[in-house]
């Protein structure tokens, strides 16, 4: 197993010594944008049970999985077949389920409001719905606690980010399987997450996740027992003027004959929420690097714009079928 390079933070430290934890959190996400989180008080058995449930889903006959095909969802929810997603225009070798907040679709919605709507659930595995709902509640609490610590660590009040999450937060859970593939090494291509923060549950002893350091070197991020792998998204980069930097990461496909299950949880604000600029103290502001300038991947301060950008690029078949957006063609109603 690869040596761990990313820092390890213990959330229980925040109870006894919040100043120490916040300093460690600030340093980890200024330098790496990634870290391991222990002490979150979510029993390891819950993660084990959820990973086993995921394996039961992916073992279903294809017809049972296609019952909730993402091609049936204008909101980009449900099952995405093997090879049904793109990153940087190249095929990702994974199959997955996308689950968001349950809501009524908005009639004649435009732009990112077209992401609001219902989930698709497999009738062959009814246990999946309550398990993911419970997971959502537990991880949302961990994510909100981290946001309060980030705010304080950056010189603001603990409640600084709260207004962006009080009304219709848009969490996203992906249940992902990466099968072995000798011909396509891209499990998922290099990218940054479009929201605020990600909490990743991954099977023990699995491999493939890599993180790009500021020097351009790629390093492995193997699982740590009992820990989530945490990274920040583009909105925290925007909020801090680049003091915190969303970091590119990728997953290499496993070796033939093996596979890998992971369950990333994305904590995001409401679709129309704007993450306000956080007024950094002078010593931190002097170390802010500015928001990444990439004309091919603009970063917006409204979560819905970032999410819509990501969905239509990743799933051009859904974008074309339901929204009339043709890949490499005329962009309509973005």
Coordinates of C-alpha atoms in Angstrom, one line a residue:
X1 CA 0.0 0.0 0.0
X2 CA 1.2 3.5 -0.9
X3 CA 2.7 5.7 1.8
X4 CA 0.3 8.4 3.0
X5 CA 1.3 12.0 2.2
X6 CA -1.8 13.9 3.1
X7 CA -2.3 15.1 6.7
X8 CA -4.6 13.4 9.2
X9 CA -6.9 15.5 11.4
X10 CA -8.9 14.3 14.4
X11 CA -12.2 16.0 14.9
X12 CA -12.3 15.2 18.6
X13 CA -9.3 17.5 19.0
X14 CA -11.7 20.4 18.2
X15 CA -13.6 19.7 21.5
X16 CA -10.6 20.0 23.8
X17 CA -8.4 22.4 21.8
X18 CA -10.4 24.1 19.0
X19 CA -7.5 26.5 18.2
X20 CA -5.2 23.7 17.5
X21 CA -7.7 21.8 15.3
X22 CA -8.5 25.0 13.3
X23 CA -4.8 25.8 12.7
X24 CA -4.3 22.2 11.4
X25 CA -7.4 22.5 9.3
X26 CA -6.3 25.8 7.8
X27 CA -2.8 24.5 7.1
X28 CA -4.1 21.3 5.5
X29 CA -6.5 23.0 3.1
X30 CA -4.1 25.8 2.2
X31 CA -1.3 23.5 1.4
X32 CA -3.0 20.3 0.1
X33 CA -6.8 20.9 -0.2
X34 CA -7.1 17.3 1.0
X35 CA -6.8 15.5 4.3
X36 CA -8.0 12.5 6.3
X37 CA -10.6 13.0 9.0
X38 CA -10.9 10.8 12.0
X39 CA -12.9 11.4 15.2
X40 CA -16.1 12.1 13.3
X41 CA -18.1 9.6 15.5
X42 CA -19.8 7.8 12.6
X43 CA -19.3 4.1 13.5
X44 CA -17.2 2.2 11.0
X45 CA -19.9 -0.5 10.8
X46 CA -22.2 2.0 9.1
X47 CA -19.7 2.6 6.3
X48 CA -19.1 -1.1 6.0
X49 CA -22.8 -1.8 5.7
X50 CA -23.3 0.9 3.1
X51 CA -20.4 -0.4 1.0
X52 CA -21.9 -3.9 1.1
X53 CA -25.3 -2.5 0.1
X54 CA -23.5 -0.8 -2.9
X55 CA -22.0 -4.1 -3.9
X56 CA -25.5 -5.6 -3.8
X57 CA -26.8 -3.0 -6.2
X58 CA -23.9 -3.3 -8.7
X59 CA -24.4 -7.1 -8.6
X60 CA -28.0 -6.8 -9.8
X61 CA -28.9 -7.8 -13.4
X62 CA -28.5 -5.0 -15.9
X63 CA -32.2 -4.6 -16.4
X64 CA -32.7 -3.9 -12.7
X65 CA -30.0 -1.2 -12.8
X66 CA -31.3 0.3 -16.0
X67 CA -34.7 0.7 -14.4
X68 CA -33.2 3.8 -12.8
X69 CA -31.1 4.9 -15.8
X70 CA -30.0 8.5 -15.7
X71 CA -31.2 8.8 -19.3
X72 CA -34.7 8.9 -17.7
X73 CA -33.9 11.8 -15.5
X74 CA -33.7 15.5 -16.6
X75 CA -32.1 16.1 -13.2
X76 CA -29.1 13.8 -13.9
X77 CA -30.1 11.4 -11.2
X78 CA -30.1 7.6 -11.1
X79 CA -27.8 5.0 -12.7
X80 CA -25.0 5.9 -15.1
X81 CA -23.9 2.9 -17.0
X82 CA -20.3 1.8 -17.4
X83 CA -18.5 4.4 -19.6
X84 CA -21.5 6.7 -19.4
X85 CA -19.7 9.7 -18.0
X86 CA -16.9 11.9 -19.3
X87 CA -14.2 14.0 -17.7
X88 CA -12.2 16.4 -19.9
X89 CA -14.0 14.8 -22.8
X90 CA -12.7 11.3 -22.2
X91 CA -14.7 8.3 -21.0
X92 CA -14.5 7.5 -17.3
X93 CA -14.5 3.8 -16.6
X94 CA -17.0 3.5 -13.8
X95 CA -20.7 2.9 -13.2
X96 CA -22.6 4.8 -10.5
X97 CA -25.8 6.1 -8.9
X98 CA -26.4 9.8 -8.3
X99 CA -28.7 10.8 -5.4
X100 CA -29.7 14.4 -4.5
X101 CA -32.3 16.1 -2.4
X102 CA -35.9 14.9 -3.1
X103 CA -37.9 17.7 -4.6
X104 CA -40.6 18.4 -7.2
X105 CA -39.2 19.3 -10.6
X106 CA -39.9 22.9 -11.5
X107 CA -42.1 23.2 -14.6
X108 CA -40.3 25.0 -17.5
X109 CA -37.2 25.5 -15.3
X110 CA -34.3 27.3 -16.9
X111 CA -30.5 26.9 -16.3
X112 CA -29.4 25.3 -13.1
X113 CA -33.0 25.1 -11.8
X114 CA -33.4 22.1 -14.1
X115 CA -31.3 20.2 -11.6
X116 CA -34.1 20.3 -9.0
X117 CA -36.3 17.2 -9.0
X118 CA -36.8 13.6 -7.7
X119 CA -34.4 10.7 -7.4
X120 CA -34.8 7.4 -9.0
X121 CA -34.7 4.3 -6.7
X122 CA -34.2 0.7 -7.7
X123 CA -37.3 -1.5 -6.9
X124 CA -35.0 -4.5 -6.5
X125 CA -33.1 -3.0 -3.6
X126 CA -35.6 -1.0 -1.4
X127 CA -33.0 -0.9 1.5
X128 CA -30.9 1.6 -0.5
X129 CA -33.2 4.6 -0.1
X130 CA -33.4 4.7 3.8
X131 CA -29.6 3.8 4.0
X132 CA -28.6 6.8 1.9
X133 CA -31.1 9.1 3.6
X134 CA -29.5 8.3 6.9
X135 CA -26.0 8.7 5.5
X136 CA -26.9 12.1 4.2
X137 CA -28.1 13.3 7.6
X138 CA -25.0 12.1 9.4
X139 CA -22.5 13.5 6.9
X140 CA -24.3 16.8 6.6
X141 CA -23.7 17.2 10.3
X142 CA -19.9 16.5 9.9
X143 CA -19.7 18.8 7.0
X144 CA -21.4 21.7 8.7
X145 CA -19.1 21.3 11.7
X146 CA -16.1 21.5 9.5
X147 CA -17.5 24.7 7.8
X148 CA -17.8 26.3 11.2
X149 CA -14.2 25.5 12.1
X150 CA -13.0 26.7 8.7
X151 CA -14.8 30.1 9.2
X152 CA -13.2 30.6 12.6
X153 CA -9.8 29.4 11.4
X154 CA -10.0 32.1 8.7
X155 CA -10.8 34.9 11.1
X156 CA -14.6 35.0 10.6
X157 CA -17.4 34.1 13.0
X158 CA -18.3 30.4 13.2
X159 CA -21.7 31.2 11.6
X160 CA -20.2 32.9 8.5
X161 CA -21.3 30.1 6.0
X162 CA -24.6 29.3 7.7
X163 CA -26.9 31.5 5.6
X164 CA -25.8 29.7 2.4
X165 CA -27.0 26.4 3.9
X166 CA -30.2 27.2 5.7
X167 CA -32.5 27.0 2.7
X168 CA -32.6 24.0 0.4
X169 CA -29.0 22.8 0.5
X170 CA -28.1 20.6 -2.4
X171 CA -26.2 17.6 -1.2
X172 CA -25.1 14.9 -3.7
X173 CA -24.2 11.3 -3.0
X174 CA -22.5 9.1 -5.6
X175 CA -22.3 5.4 -5.2
X176 CA -19.5 4.4 -7.6
X177 CA -18.0 1.1 -8.8
X178 CA -14.7 1.1 -10.7
X179 CA -14.1 -2.2 -12.5
X180 CA -10.6 -3.3 -13.6
X181 CA -9.7 -2.2 -17.1
X182 CA -6.4 -2.6 -18.9
X183 CA -7.4 -0.6 -21.9
X184 CA -8.6 2.5 -20.2
X185 CA -6.6 3.6 -17.1
X186 CA -9.0 6.6 -16.4
X187 CA -11.4 5.6 -13.6
X188 CA -12.3 9.3 -13.5
X189 CA -10.2 12.0 -15.0
X190 CA -8.4 14.8 -13.3
X191 CA -10.9 17.4 -12.0
X192 CA -11.9 19.7 -9.2
X193 CA -15.1 19.3 -7.3
X194 CA -17.7 22.0 -8.0
X195 CA -19.2 22.6 -4.6
X196 CA -18.0 23.3 -1.1
X197 CA -16.5 20.1 0.4
X198 CA -16.5 16.3 -0.2
X199 CA -16.4 13.5 2.3
X200 CA -15.2 10.2 0.7
X201 CA -15.9 6.7 2.0
X202 CA -13.8 4.1 0.2
X203 CA -13.3 0.4 0.6
X204 CA -10.4 -0.7 2.8
X205 CA -7.2 -1.7 1.0
X206 CA -8.4 -0.2 -2.3
X207 CA -6.2 2.0 -4.4
X208 CA -6.5 4.4 -7.3
X209 CA -7.3 7.9 -5.8
X210 CA -4.5 10.4 -6.6
X211 CA -4.1 14.0 -5.6
X212 CA -2.1 16.6 -7.5
X213 CA 0.3 18.6 -5.2
X214 CA 1.0 22.3 -5.8
X215 CA 4.3 21.3 -7.5
X216 CA 2.4 19.2 -10.1
X217 CA 3.3 15.8 -8.6
X218 CA 0.6 13.2 -8.3
X219 CA 0.5 11.3 -5.0
X220 CA -1.6 8.4 -3.9
X221 CA -4.3 8.8 -1.3
X222 CA -4.9 5.3 0.0
X223 CA -7.7 4.7 2.5
X224 CA -7.1 5.1 6.3
X225 CA -9.2 2.8 8.5
X226 CA -12.0 4.8 10.2
X227 CA -11.3 8.0 8.3
X228 CA -13.0 10.0 5.6
X229 CA -10.9 11.5 2.9
X230 CA -11.9 15.2 2.7
X231 CA -11.3 17.8 0.1
X232 CA -12.6 21.2 -0.6
X233 CA -14.4 22.3 -3.7
X234 CA -14.3 25.3 -6.0
X235 CA -16.7 27.4 -3.9
X236 CA -14.3 27.5 -0.9
X237 CA -11.6 28.6 -3.3
X238 CA -13.8 31.5 -4.5
X239 CA -14.8 32.4 -0.9
X240 CA -11.2 32.7 0.2
X241 CA -9.7 34.3 -2.9
X242 CA -7.6 31.3 -3.4
X243 CA -6.2 31.0 0.1
X244 CA -7.9 27.6 0.2
X245 CA -7.4 25.9 -3.2
X246 CA -9.6 23.3 -4.7
X247 CA -7.2 20.6 -5.7
X248 CA -7.3 18.4 -8.9
X249 CA -7.6 14.7 -8.2
X250 CA -8.3 11.6 -10.3
X251 CA -8.9 7.9 -9.9
X252 CA -7.0 5.3 -11.8
X253 CA -8.9 2.2 -12.9
X254 CA -8.1 -0.9 -10.9
X255 CA -6.2 -3.8 -12.3
X256 CA -8.1 -6.3 -14.5
X257 CA -9.9 -8.8 -12.3
X258 CA -10.5 -6.4 -9.5
X259 CA -12.8 -3.5 -8.8
X260 CA -13.3 -0.7 -6.3
X261 CA -16.3 0.8 -4.6
X262 CA -16.4 4.3 -3.2
X263 CA -19.1 6.6 -1.9
X264 CA -18.3 10.4 -2.2
X265 CA -20.6 12.8 -0.4
X266 CA -20.7 16.4 -1.6
X267 CA -22.0 19.1 0.7
X268 CA -23.3 22.1 -1.2
X269 CA -25.5 25.1 -0.6
X270 CA -28.8 25.9 -2.3
X271 CA -28.7 26.1 -6.1
X272 CA -29.0 29.8 -6.1
X273 CA -26.8 30.5 -3.0
X274 CA -23.8 32.7 -3.5
X275 CA -20.9 32.0 -1.2
X276 CA -19.9 35.4 0.0
X277 CA -16.2 36.5 0.0
X278 CA -14.7 35.8 3.4
X279 CA -12.7 38.8 4.7
X280 CA -9.4 37.3 5.6
X281 CA -7.0 38.8 8.2
X282 CA -4.1 40.7 6.5
X283 CA -1.6 37.9 7.2
X284 CA -3.8 35.3 5.5
X285 CA -4.9 37.7 2.7
X286 CA -1.2 38.2 1.8
X287 CA -0.9 34.4 1.2
X288 CA -4.1 34.2 -1.0
X289 CA -3.2 33.0 -4.5
X290 CA -6.3 34.3 -6.3
X291 CA -9.0 32.1 -7.8
X292 CA -7.7 29.7 -10.5
X293 CA -8.0 31.3 -13.9
X294 CA -8.9 28.7 -16.5
X295 CA -11.0 29.8 -19.5
X296 CA -11.9 26.2 -20.2
X297 CA -13.3 25.7 -16.7
X298 CA -14.6 29.0 -15.2
X299 CA -15.4 28.9 -11.5
X300 CA -18.7 30.6 -10.5
X301 CA -19.6 31.9 -7.0
X302 CA -23.2 30.5 -7.4
X303 CA -23.3 26.8 -6.7
X304 CA -26.0 26.0 -9.3
X305 CA -23.9 27.5 -12.1
X306 CA -20.9 25.3 -11.1
X307 CA -23.1 22.2 -10.8
X308 CA -24.9 22.8 -14.1
X309 CA -21.5 23.3 -15.9
X310 CA -20.3 20.0 -14.4
X311 CA -23.4 17.9 -15.2
X312 CA -23.8 18.9 -18.9
X313 CA -20.1 18.2 -19.5
X314 CA -20.0 14.9 -17.7
X315 CA -23.3 13.6 -19.1
X316 CA -23.7 15.0 -22.6
X317 CA -26.3 12.2 -23.5
X318 CA -28.6 13.4 -20.7
X319 CA -28.0 17.1 -21.6
X320 CA -28.9 16.4 -25.3
X321 CA -31.9 14.2 -24.6
X322 CA -33.6 16.4 -22.0
X323 CA -32.2 19.9 -22.5
X324 CA -31.3 20.2 -26.2
X325 CA -27.7 20.8 -25.5
X326 CA -25.4 19.2 -28.0
X327 CA -21.8 18.4 -27.1
X328 CA -19.5 20.6 -29.2
X329 CA -22.5 22.1 -30.8
X330 CA -24.5 25.3 -30.2
X331 CA -25.1 26.0 -26.5
X332 CA -28.7 26.6 -25.7
X333 CA -30.2 27.8 -22.4
X334 CA -27.1 27.2 -20.3

